[in-house]
Every structure is written in structure tokens, then in C-alpha cells.
Coordinates of C-alpha atoms and ligand atoms in Angstrom, one line a residue:
M1 CA -28.6 27.8 40.8
S2 CA -29.5 24.6 38.4
V3 CA -28.4 21.6 40.2
R4 CA -24.7 20.3 39.3
E5 CA -24.6 16.9 38.9
L6 CA -20.5 14.9 39.2
L7 CA -20.2 10.9 38.0
Y8 CA -18.0 9.4 40.2
L9 CA -15.6 6.5 39.2
E10 CA -14.6 4.2 41.5
T11 CA -13.9 1.5 40.7
T12 CA -12.0 -0.3 43.7
G13 CA -15.3 -1.0 45.8
Q14 CA -14.0 0.8 48.8
A15 CA -16.6 2.3 51.0
D16 CA -16.1 6.6 50.4
S17 CA -16.4 8.5 52.7
L18 CA -16.2 11.4 50.4
V19 CA -19.5 11.2 48.9
P20 CA -21.7 13.1 51.8
K21 CA -18.9 15.0 52.2
I22 CA -18.5 16.5 48.2
S23 CA -22.9 15.7 48.4
S24 CA -23.3 18.9 51.4
A25 CA -21.2 21.3 49.1
G26 CA -24.1 21.8 47.0
W27 CA -23.3 18.2 44.0
E28 CA -25.4 16.1 43.1
V29 CA -22.5 12.7 42.8
C30 CA -23.8 9.6 40.7
V31 CA -21.8 6.8 41.8
A32 CA -20.5 4.4 38.8
H33 CA -18.8 1.3 40.2
D34 CA -18.2 -0.2 36.5
T35 CA -18.1 1.8 32.9
A36 CA -21.2 0.5 32.1
K37 CA -23.2 2.1 35.3
A38 CA -20.9 5.1 34.3
R39 CA -22.6 5.0 30.4
E40 CA -25.6 5.1 31.6
I41 CA -25.6 8.1 33.9
I42 CA -23.5 10.3 31.1
D43 CA -26.2 9.4 28.6
S44 CA -29.7 10.0 31.5
R45 CA -28.0 13.5 33.0
N46 CA -26.9 15.9 32.6
I47 CA -23.2 15.4 34.3
H48 CA -20.9 18.2 33.5
V49 CA -18.0 16.7 34.9
G50 CA -16.7 13.1 36.2
L51 CA -14.4 12.4 39.4
A52 CA -12.1 9.3 38.8
R53 CA -10.5 7.1 41.2
L54 CA -7.8 5.3 39.5
D55 CA -5.7 2.7 40.9
Q56 CA -2.3 0.9 39.8
S57 CA -4.4 -1.9 37.9
A58 CA -4.2 -1.1 34.3
D59 CA -7.5 -1.9 34.2
S60 CA -8.3 1.2 35.4
N61 CA -6.7 3.1 32.8
R62 CA -8.7 1.0 30.6
E63 CA -11.8 1.9 31.8
I64 CA -11.6 5.5 31.3
L65 CA -10.5 4.4 28.1
D66 CA -12.6 3.3 27.2
L67 CA -15.6 6.2 28.6
W68 CA -13.5 9.0 26.8
P69 CA -15.5 8.7 23.2
F70 CA -19.2 9.4 25.3
S71 CA -17.7 12.2 27.7
G72 CA -16.1 14.6 25.8
H73 CA -18.2 17.2 26.5
M74 CA -16.8 16.6 31.0
E75 CA -13.9 17.3 32.4
W76 CA -12.3 15.2 34.5
V77 CA -10.8 14.7 38.1
A78 CA -8.9 12.2 39.2
M79 CA -7.4 10.2 42.8
L80 CA -4.9 8.6 42.8
S81 CA -2.2 8.0 44.9
S82 CA 1.4 9.5 45.0
S83 CA 3.0 6.1 43.7
C84 CA 1.3 6.2 40.7
L85 CA 2.6 9.6 39.4
E86 CA 6.1 7.8 39.4
S87 CA 4.7 5.9 36.4
A88 CA 5.1 7.4 32.8
K89 CA 2.1 4.9 31.7
F90 CA 0.0 7.1 34.6
A91 CA 1.5 10.6 34.3
R92 CA 0.1 10.5 30.5
L93 CA -2.8 8.8 31.3
I94 CA -3.3 11.9 33.3
T95 CA -2.4 14.2 31.4
D96 CA -3.8 13.3 28.4
Y97 CA -7.5 12.8 29.7
F98 CA -7.5 14.8 32.8
Y99 CA -8.3 18.4 33.7
D100 CA -6.6 18.1 37.6
Y101 CA -5.8 15.5 39.8
H102 CA -5.4 14.5 43.4
T103 CA -3.5 12.4 45.6
L104 CA -4.6 9.9 48.5
P105 CA -6.0 10.8 50.7
A106 CA -7.5 13.7 48.8
D107 CA -7.5 16.8 50.8
V108 CA -11.5 17.8 50.3
D109 CA -11.3 21.8 50.4
R110 CA -8.3 21.2 47.7
L111 CA -10.9 18.9 45.7
L112 CA -13.6 21.0 46.0
F113 CA -12.5 23.6 44.6
S114 CA -11.1 21.5 41.6
L115 CA -14.3 20.2 40.9
G116 CA -15.9 23.6 41.0
H117 CA -13.0 24.6 38.5
A118 CA -13.7 22.1 36.4
Y119 CA -17.3 22.0 36.0
G120 CA -16.2 26.4 34.9
M121 CA -14.2 25.2 32.2
A122 CA -17.4 22.1 30.4
T123 CA -19.9 25.0 30.5
M124 CA -17.6 27.2 29.0
T125 CA -16.9 24.8 26.3
R126 CA -20.1 23.6 26.2
T127 CA -20.8 27.4 25.1
I128 CA -18.5 27.4 22.9
R129 CA -19.7 24.5 21.5
Q130 CA -22.8 25.4 20.4
D131 CA -21.8 29.1 19.3
E132 CA -19.8 26.7 17.2
E133 CA -22.1 24.3 15.6
K134 CA -24.9 26.7 15.6
F135 CA -22.7 27.4 11.8
S136 CA -19.7 25.0 11.3
D137 CA -21.7 23.0 9.4
Y138 CA -22.7 25.1 6.2
E139 CA -19.4 27.3 6.7
M140 CA -17.2 28.1 4.3
V141 CA -13.9 28.9 5.1
G142 CA -11.5 29.9 2.9
A143 CA -9.8 34.1 2.7
S144 CA -8.0 33.2 0.0
D145 CA -8.5 35.1 -3.2
V146 CA -10.4 32.6 -5.4
M147 CA -12.6 32.2 -2.3
Q148 CA -13.6 35.1 -1.3
E149 CA -14.3 35.8 -5.6
L150 CA -16.3 32.6 -5.3
F151 CA -18.2 33.7 -2.4
R152 CA -18.8 37.4 -3.9
A153 CA -20.6 35.2 -7.1
I154 CA -22.6 33.2 -4.6
R155 CA -24.5 36.1 -3.5
K156 CA -24.7 37.3 -6.7
I157 CA -26.0 34.1 -8.2
A158 CA -28.6 33.4 -5.3
S159 CA -30.4 37.0 -5.8
V160 CA -31.6 35.6 -9.4
D161 CA -33.4 32.8 -9.9
A162 CA -31.7 30.8 -13.2
P163 CA -30.1 28.1 -13.1
V164 CA -26.7 27.5 -11.6
L165 CA -24.3 24.5 -13.5
I166 CA -21.7 24.1 -10.0
T167 CA -18.5 22.8 -11.0
G168 CA -15.1 21.5 -9.4
E169 CA -13.2 18.7 -8.7
S170 CA -14.2 15.9 -6.1
G171 CA -14.5 16.7 -2.9
V172 CA -13.7 21.2 -3.6
G173 CA -17.2 22.2 -1.8
K174 CA -19.9 21.7 -4.6
E175 CA -22.3 20.8 -2.5
L176 CA -21.9 23.3 0.0
A177 CA -21.7 26.3 -2.5
A178 CA -25.2 24.9 -3.6
M179 CA -26.3 25.6 0.0
A180 CA -24.6 28.7 0.9
L181 CA -26.6 29.5 -2.5
H182 CA -30.5 28.8 -1.2
E183 CA -29.8 29.7 2.6
R184 CA -28.8 33.7 0.2
S185 CA -31.4 32.8 -1.9
S186 CA -35.2 35.0 -1.5
R187 CA -36.1 30.8 -1.4
A188 CA -34.0 30.3 2.0
G189 CA -37.5 29.8 3.7
G190 CA -38.1 26.8 1.1
P191 CA -36.7 23.3 1.4
F192 CA -33.2 22.5 0.3
V193 CA -33.1 18.6 -1.8
A194 CA -30.3 16.8 -3.0
V195 CA -30.0 14.2 -5.0
N196 CA -27.5 12.1 -6.4
C197 CA -27.6 11.8 -9.9
G198 CA -24.9 9.1 -9.7
A199 CA -26.2 7.6 -6.8
L200 CA -29.9 6.4 -7.6
P201 CA -30.7 2.8 -10.3
A202 CA -31.7 3.8 -14.1
N203 CA -35.0 2.3 -14.2
L204 CA -35.8 4.5 -10.7
I205 CA -34.1 7.9 -11.4
Q206 CA -37.2 9.0 -13.6
S207 CA -40.3 8.3 -10.5
E208 CA -37.1 9.5 -8.1
L209 CA -36.9 13.1 -9.8
F210 CA -40.7 12.6 -10.8
G211 CA -42.6 10.6 -8.6
H212 CA -45.5 8.0 -9.8
E213 CA -49.2 7.3 -9.7
R214 CA -50.4 4.9 -8.1
G215 CA -50.5 1.9 -9.9
S216 CA -48.6 3.0 -13.1
F217 CA -46.0 0.6 -12.7
T218 CA -45.4 -3.1 -11.1
G219 CA -44.5 -2.3 -7.4
A220 CA -45.8 1.7 -7.3
H221 CA -48.4 0.7 -4.6
Q222 CA -49.0 4.3 -3.9
R223 CA -48.5 7.0 -5.6
K224 CA -44.9 9.2 -4.8
I225 CA -44.3 12.4 -4.6
G226 CA -40.9 13.0 -6.7
H227 CA -37.8 14.7 -5.6
I228 CA -38.3 17.9 -7.6
E229 CA -42.4 18.1 -6.5
T230 CA -41.1 17.8 -2.6
A231 CA -39.4 21.4 -3.1
A232 CA -41.1 22.6 -4.2
G233 CA -40.8 26.8 -2.7
G234 CA -37.3 26.0 -2.5
T235 CA -34.0 25.0 -4.4
I236 CA -33.4 20.6 -6.0
F237 CA -29.4 20.1 -5.6
L238 CA -29.0 17.6 -8.9
D239 CA -25.3 16.2 -7.8
E240 CA -23.4 14.2 -10.7
I241 CA -25.9 15.7 -13.4
G242 CA -23.0 14.4 -16.0
D243 CA -25.1 10.6 -14.9
L244 CA -28.0 11.6 -15.5
P245 CA -28.9 9.6 -18.8
I246 CA -29.7 10.7 -21.4
E247 CA -33.4 9.1 -22.1
L248 CA -34.4 10.9 -18.7
Q249 CA -32.5 14.4 -19.9
I250 CA -35.4 15.0 -21.6
N251 CA -37.6 15.2 -19.0
L252 CA -35.3 17.2 -17.0
L253 CA -34.9 19.8 -20.0
R254 CA -38.9 19.8 -20.8
F255 CA -39.4 20.8 -17.0
L256 CA -36.5 23.2 -17.0
Q257 CA -39.2 25.0 -19.8
E258 CA -41.9 24.8 -19.0
K259 CA -41.2 24.5 -15.2
T260 CA -44.5 21.5 -14.8
I261 CA -43.7 17.8 -14.3
E262 CA -45.5 15.1 -15.1
R263 CA -45.1 12.1 -12.6
V264 CA -45.1 8.0 -13.9
G265 CA -48.3 7.1 -15.0
G266 CA -49.9 10.1 -15.1
T267 CA -51.1 12.5 -17.5
K268 CA -51.6 16.1 -15.5
K269 CA -49.1 18.8 -16.1
I270 CA -48.3 20.0 -12.6
P271 CA -46.1 23.1 -11.9
V272 CA -43.6 23.5 -9.9
D273 CA -41.6 25.9 -9.0
V274 CA -38.2 25.5 -7.5
R275 CA -34.5 26.8 -8.9
I276 CA -32.6 24.4 -10.2
V277 CA -28.7 23.7 -8.9
A278 CA -26.6 21.4 -10.3
A279 CA -23.1 19.9 -9.8
T280 CA -20.5 17.9 -12.2
H281 CA -17.0 16.8 -11.4
V282 CA -16.9 15.8 -15.3
D283 CA -16.0 18.0 -18.3
L284 CA -19.9 18.1 -18.9
E285 CA -18.6 19.9 -22.8
R286 CA -16.6 17.2 -23.3
A287 CA -19.8 14.4 -22.3
V288 CA -21.7 17.3 -24.7
E289 CA -18.6 16.4 -28.0
E290 CA -19.7 12.5 -27.2
G291 CA -23.3 12.3 -27.1
R292 CA -23.6 11.4 -23.7
F293 CA -25.5 14.5 -22.6
R294 CA -27.9 16.8 -24.4
E295 CA -26.3 20.4 -25.7
D296 CA -29.9 22.1 -25.3
L297 CA -29.9 21.2 -21.6
Y298 CA -26.4 22.4 -21.2
Y299 CA -26.9 25.4 -22.1
R300 CA -30.4 26.2 -20.4
L301 CA -28.3 24.4 -16.9
H302 CA -25.5 27.0 -17.7
V303 CA -27.0 30.3 -17.8
L304 CA -24.5 30.5 -14.7
N305 CA -21.9 29.4 -13.5
L306 CA -20.0 28.5 -10.2
Q307 CA -16.3 27.3 -10.7
V308 CA -14.8 25.8 -6.8
P309 CA -11.3 26.1 -7.5
P310 CA -9.5 22.5 -6.6
L311 CA -7.5 22.8 -2.6
R312 CA -4.0 22.8 -4.5
E313 CA -5.2 26.9 -6.0
R314 CA -5.9 27.6 -2.8
K315 CA -3.3 26.9 -0.7
N316 CA -2.9 29.8 1.8
D317 CA -6.4 29.2 2.9
I318 CA -5.3 25.6 4.2
E319 CA -3.8 26.3 8.2
L320 CA -7.1 28.0 8.0
M321 CA -9.1 25.2 7.4
A322 CA -7.0 22.5 8.9
R323 CA -7.2 25.0 11.9
F324 CA -11.0 25.2 11.6
F325 CA -11.5 21.3 11.1
F326 CA -9.0 20.8 13.8
D327 CA -12.1 22.8 16.3
K328 CA -14.9 21.0 14.2
F329 CA -13.3 17.7 15.2
S330 CA -12.1 18.2 18.7
K331 CA -15.0 16.0 20.4
E332 CA -12.4 13.7 19.2
K333 CA -9.8 14.2 20.3
R334 CA -7.2 13.6 23.3
K335 CA -7.2 16.6 26.0
N336 CA -3.5 17.5 25.6
L337 CA -3.5 16.8 21.8
K338 CA -3.5 20.9 21.0
G339 CA -3.0 21.4 17.2
F340 CA -0.8 21.3 14.4
S341 CA 3.3 21.0 14.4
Q342 CA 4.9 23.6 12.0
K343 CA 5.7 20.8 9.9
A344 CA 2.9 20.2 9.3
F345 CA 1.9 22.8 7.8
Q346 CA 4.4 22.7 5.4
A347 CA 3.8 18.8 4.7
M348 CA 0.1 20.5 3.8
M349 CA 1.4 22.9 2.2
D350 CA 3.3 21.3 -0.1
H351 CA 1.0 18.2 -0.9
D352 CA -1.4 17.9 -4.1
W353 CA -4.5 17.1 -2.3
P354 CA -6.2 15.4 -4.9
G355 CA -9.2 14.7 -3.0
N356 CA -9.6 18.2 -2.1
V357 CA -11.6 19.4 1.0
R358 CA -12.5 16.1 2.0
E359 CA -9.4 14.6 2.0
L360 CA -8.0 17.3 4.2
I361 CA -10.9 16.8 6.1
N362 CA -10.2 12.9 6.1
R363 CA -6.5 13.5 7.0
I364 CA -7.0 15.9 10.0
R365 CA -9.6 13.4 11.8
R366 CA -7.8 10.6 10.9
A367 CA -4.7 12.4 13.0
M368 CA -6.5 13.7 15.5
I369 CA -7.4 10.2 16.7
M370 CA -3.5 8.8 15.9
S371 CA -1.4 11.3 17.2
D372 CA 0.4 10.2 20.8
K373 CA 1.7 13.8 21.4
R374 CA 0.8 17.7 22.0
L375 CA 1.0 18.4 18.0
I376 CA -0.1 17.0 14.8
T377 CA 3.4 15.4 12.7
P378 CA 3.0 14.7 8.7
Q379 CA 3.2 11.4 9.8
D380 CA -0.2 11.3 11.5
L381 CA -1.4 13.1 8.6
G382 CA 0.0 10.1 6.6
L383 CA 1.9 13.0 4.2
H384 CA 5.5 12.9 3.6
T385 CA 8.0 15.9 4.7
T386 CA 9.9 17.9 2.1
A387 CA 13.3 16.3 3.3
S388 CA 12.0 12.9 3.1
R389 CA 11.0 12.6 0.4
R390 CA 14.1 14.3 -1.4
R391 CA 15.8 10.5 0.0
M392 CA 16.4 7.9 -2.5
V393 CA 14.0 5.4 -3.2
T394 CA 14.1 2.2 -5.1
L395 CA 12.2 1.6 -8.3
D396 CA 10.2 -0.9 -5.5
E397 CA 9.3 1.6 -3.2
A398 CA 7.9 4.4 -6.2
R399 CA 6.7 2.3 -7.8
G400 CA 4.3 1.4 -4.2
E401 CA 3.9 5.0 -4.0
A402 CA 1.9 5.8 -7.2
E403 CA -0.4 2.8 -6.9
K404 CA -1.4 3.8 -3.7
A405 CA -1.0 7.5 -4.8
A406 CA -3.6 6.8 -7.4
I407 CA -5.7 4.1 -5.8
Q408 CA -5.8 7.3 -3.3
H409 CA -6.8 9.0 -5.7
C410 CA -9.4 7.3 -7.3
L411 CA -10.9 6.5 -4.5
A412 CA -12.1 9.9 -3.8
R413 CA -12.9 10.7 -7.3
T414 CA -15.4 8.1 -7.2
R415 CA -16.4 8.7 -3.4
S416 CA -14.9 5.6 -2.0
N417 CA -17.0 2.8 -4.5
I418 CA -15.4 -0.3 -4.9
S419 CA -17.3 -0.5 -7.7
R420 CA -16.3 2.3 -9.8
A421 CA -13.3 2.9 -8.3
A422 CA -12.4 -1.0 -9.2
R423 CA -13.3 -0.3 -13.2
E424 CA -11.6 3.0 -13.4
L425 CA -8.6 1.0 -12.3
G426 CA -9.2 -1.6 -14.5
V427 CA -8.3 -4.2 -11.6
S428 CA -10.9 -6.7 -9.8
R429 CA -13.0 -5.7 -7.0
V430 CA -10.7 -8.7 -4.3
T431 CA -7.4 -7.3 -6.6
L432 CA -8.2 -3.7 -5.1
Y433 CA -9.2 -4.5 -1.3
R434 CA -6.5 -6.2 -1.1
L435 CA -4.1 -3.3 -2.2
M436 CA -6.5 -1.2 -0.2
E437 CA -5.3 -3.5 2.9
K438 CA -1.7 -3.4 1.5
Y439 CA -1.1 0.3 1.7
H440 CA -3.3 0.9 4.2
I441 CA -6.2 2.7 2.6
C442 CA -9.5 3.2 4.5
A443 CA -12.1 3.4 2.2
Ligands
ATP1 N1 -14.4 25.9 2.3 C1 -14.7 24.8 2.9 N2 -15.0 25.2 4.3 C2 -15.9 24.4 5.2 N3 -15.6 22.8 5.4 C3 -16.0 22.5 3.8 C4 -15.1 23.6 2.3 N4 -15.2 22.7 1.1 C5 -15.3 21.2 1.5 N5 -16.3 21.3 2.8 C6 -16.3 20.6 3.5 O1 -15.5 19.1 2.8 C7 -17.0 18.0 2.1 C8 -16.5 18.0 1.7 O2 -17.3 19.2 0.2 P1 -18.6 18.8 -0.4 O3 -19.6 17.4 -0.3 O4 -19.4 19.8 -0.6 O5 -17.8 18.3 -1.8 P2 -18.4 18.5 -2.8 O6 -17.5 19.3 -4.5 O7 -19.6 17.8 -3.4 O8 -18.0 16.7 -3.7 P3 -17.9 15.6 -4.7 O9 -18.0 15.6 -6.0 O10 -17.3 14.4 -4.4 O11 -19.9 15.3 -4.7 C9 -17.3 18.7 2.9 O12 -17.3 18.1 4.6 C10 -18.1 20.3 3.3 O13 -19.1 20.5 5.0
MG2 MG1 -21.0 16.5 -3.8

């Protein structure tokens, strides 16, 4: 059996006779007299259990809270005087953060028993997390009919090699769908390269996609392999394809037709075997009508289409997804935060989700940090319950609400690109920052 390592946080500075007793029961005890040392021990060793001696001073509370974000994989046991337990502050600290507690003077046998259990619990939690982490980054959750339909379409489309266009509002899971498609295709062993066409500077985009030869333009000191070539044998995901400058659309079209690329400044045509998956949250058909997107490229890309439905059209999935993300981010939460209240689920059902799954994730993560109760409330999620929504509002409040919603919507759509959001909203960036502060909106 491997050695069980224990962190003993002892900030009271007293010489302690407990250490030899715990050591003789088979633990390797690492003693820390302050948080910095405790951090060092947590980072460098394989600690499952922390034992903290708390005293009346407020400092010991702070010490342990400072450590919390770094010790999510551990279980903590507290030792404190019985008088501490009378204070609500201490009671809360214990119930929120500790697996067990012992009053001083500690009964060593009982303490060892408790440390053993804490070790067992920490080990089990790690096993579960490792198992979840294997999937959760790419896992697409959804039991609703529309999502089941999407999963079926992904499986079908994965087996052919034609280009795919994924459409859907911002934050619905287009990139996740593209990854799922790649994972299920015969190219799964090859690379998956994601490129955001909207985020690349216009003058660099051609060389980013197709590469360049040395000396082909000022600053091109070395040959550069572009994203398309990097993705050879796999899939290239062209996100925000609607933002691809019109003059480059012809190059992409040529690649789709000939399956060869030419690096900027190069003279050879280089064959590249790559599958193109493109995504857009704008209406490409309209962009074609307005002359911003080439019709021939549109039809080339649109051979196969996956539509990822907005969250408001799959509300039956919300509870499932909320629980999924709660588990996924559980490392960041307090110990006694157990889940969502019924009202929270109801509020999530009532909400319209303009920012879709990304908004759901953001609200849940925020709520998990902000909540100070056992269950997350609608307020923690920043959502109103139906009852509070029916309350009479003044015109000023209504205006404020509308303004806040418009900003949130726009930030979700532009993925928190402040300059773009400010432009779309018709205000200056300074004004947008001011309004975000006013409405407590985080970018
Ligand atoms: N069905 C789902 N199950 C689990 N996680 C999901 C699901 N759909 C989306 N997500 C998660 O939501 C976030 C947003 O998804 P993604 O980036 O794929 O959306 P998108 O449609 O590409 O957004 P944008 O248009 O803003 O680029 C990601 O963290 C993704 O992992
Ligand atoms: Mg995306």
C-alpha cells in the first residue's frame, strides 16, 4: 500500500504531540505553520487529507479559505475547541468546508478513524473525477428529441467525407458538434484544427490558412505551414465562415474543388487531404443575397448541413445539462453546496437563453461561487422567478432591464468582443464599460 500523506495545518504555533501519534499509525505527516507552506506541500506532494487546527482568531478562517481553491481534491478534518462551535461563523466554516471535526483535546483513536475515512472519500472522489474528465470536455449532453435527432445526423454525416456547414446561434454548441463529427469519422486519428475566421486580421488570414513561403512578404522570415496543411489527414473547422473576406472565399473554393493549396509566395500546388467543417451564426443565405458571400462557395459548403437548435427549443434538456455542468465544475464549489432548488430549475425553464449553452455555463459557474446556501437559488443564477417578474415595475426599471438584456445578448453574440459589441449597440466602448459596471455584467 502506498504511503498516505497528510497535511497538518497548524497555525497556532504550538508544539504538537499529535504528529508522532498520527505518524505511527502509518501516515506521513507534513506540517505547515502558514498557508504559503501549505500551498507548497499541496503542490509538490500527493496529499489526500488535510488536518487543520482552528482557533478563535479570524485568521485561521482566512487561512483555510485561501487554500480552498487549491485543495478541491482533498478532504479536510478540523480540530477546534468546543467553544468555537457555539459561533455561527465557525459552524458555517465547518459545515461548508470540512469532512469531519474533532473537539480538543483530540481523542487520537477517533481522530485516526476519521482521517482514514477522509482518505477513502478523497480517493473515491478522485476516481469519479478522473472517469468524468475522460469524457466531459467533448461530451455533448442532450436527451430531447431535437438533440437525439442531431446526434443521429452527426453519426450519419461522420461516415462521409463531404464538407459540412454547421449553423446555429451563438453558444449553442457548434464547435462541440464539429468535434463530435471529427471524433466519429474515419479521420479521428488525425488532427482537428479550429480556426476562427472572424478573429484573424484580414491581411494575415490568407497566410494563416494557406501558409507562406520564406520572403513572400515583409516579415515572412521563414516558411510557414498554414492551418489547412496542419490539418492534413484530419478535419479543419472554419468557425465564423461568414467573416471570411470575400477575396479569400475564391481561394477556399478553389481548395474545395481541387483539393490542393498554394502557399502565399509559392508556385507549387500542394495536395492536402482534409475535411472541411464550417460554422456560422449568421444567415449565410442572406449574406449571399447581399453579395457578402459567394454563392458558389455557399453551395459547396452547404452539401451537408447540421443545425444546432437554440437552448430555448430544448428546454427539457436544461435540468440534465445544469446537473452535468454542476458536476463538471464541482471542484470550484463549497462542500455543502448540493445542487439546485426547484425554483432555480423553474427559473431556468422560464428563461429565454439568448446566449444559449455558453450562457447556461456562465450562470451556473457564477452561481456555484456566489451561492451561500445548500441549494442554488434563482437569484444566484441572476434569474428572476415568475412571481417576481409579475411584480409591478416602474418605467425606469423596465428600461434598465431591457438595456441590460440587450447588452447581455450582444456580448453573448460577439463572444464578449467589447469593440464589436459596442459597435453593434451603437455606443462607445467607454459607455459600454460603464453600462456593464452599472448592471454588474461580466465580459
Ligand atoms: N450539448 C452540450 N453538452 C455539453 N456542453 C455543451 C453542449 N453544447 C455546448 N456545450 C458547451 O457550451 C460551450 C459553447 O459551445 P460551443 O463553443 O461549441 O458553441 P458555438 O456554437 O461554437 O458558439 P459560438 O457561436 O459562440 O462560437 C462550450 O463550452 C461547450 O463545451
Ligand atoms: Mg464556436
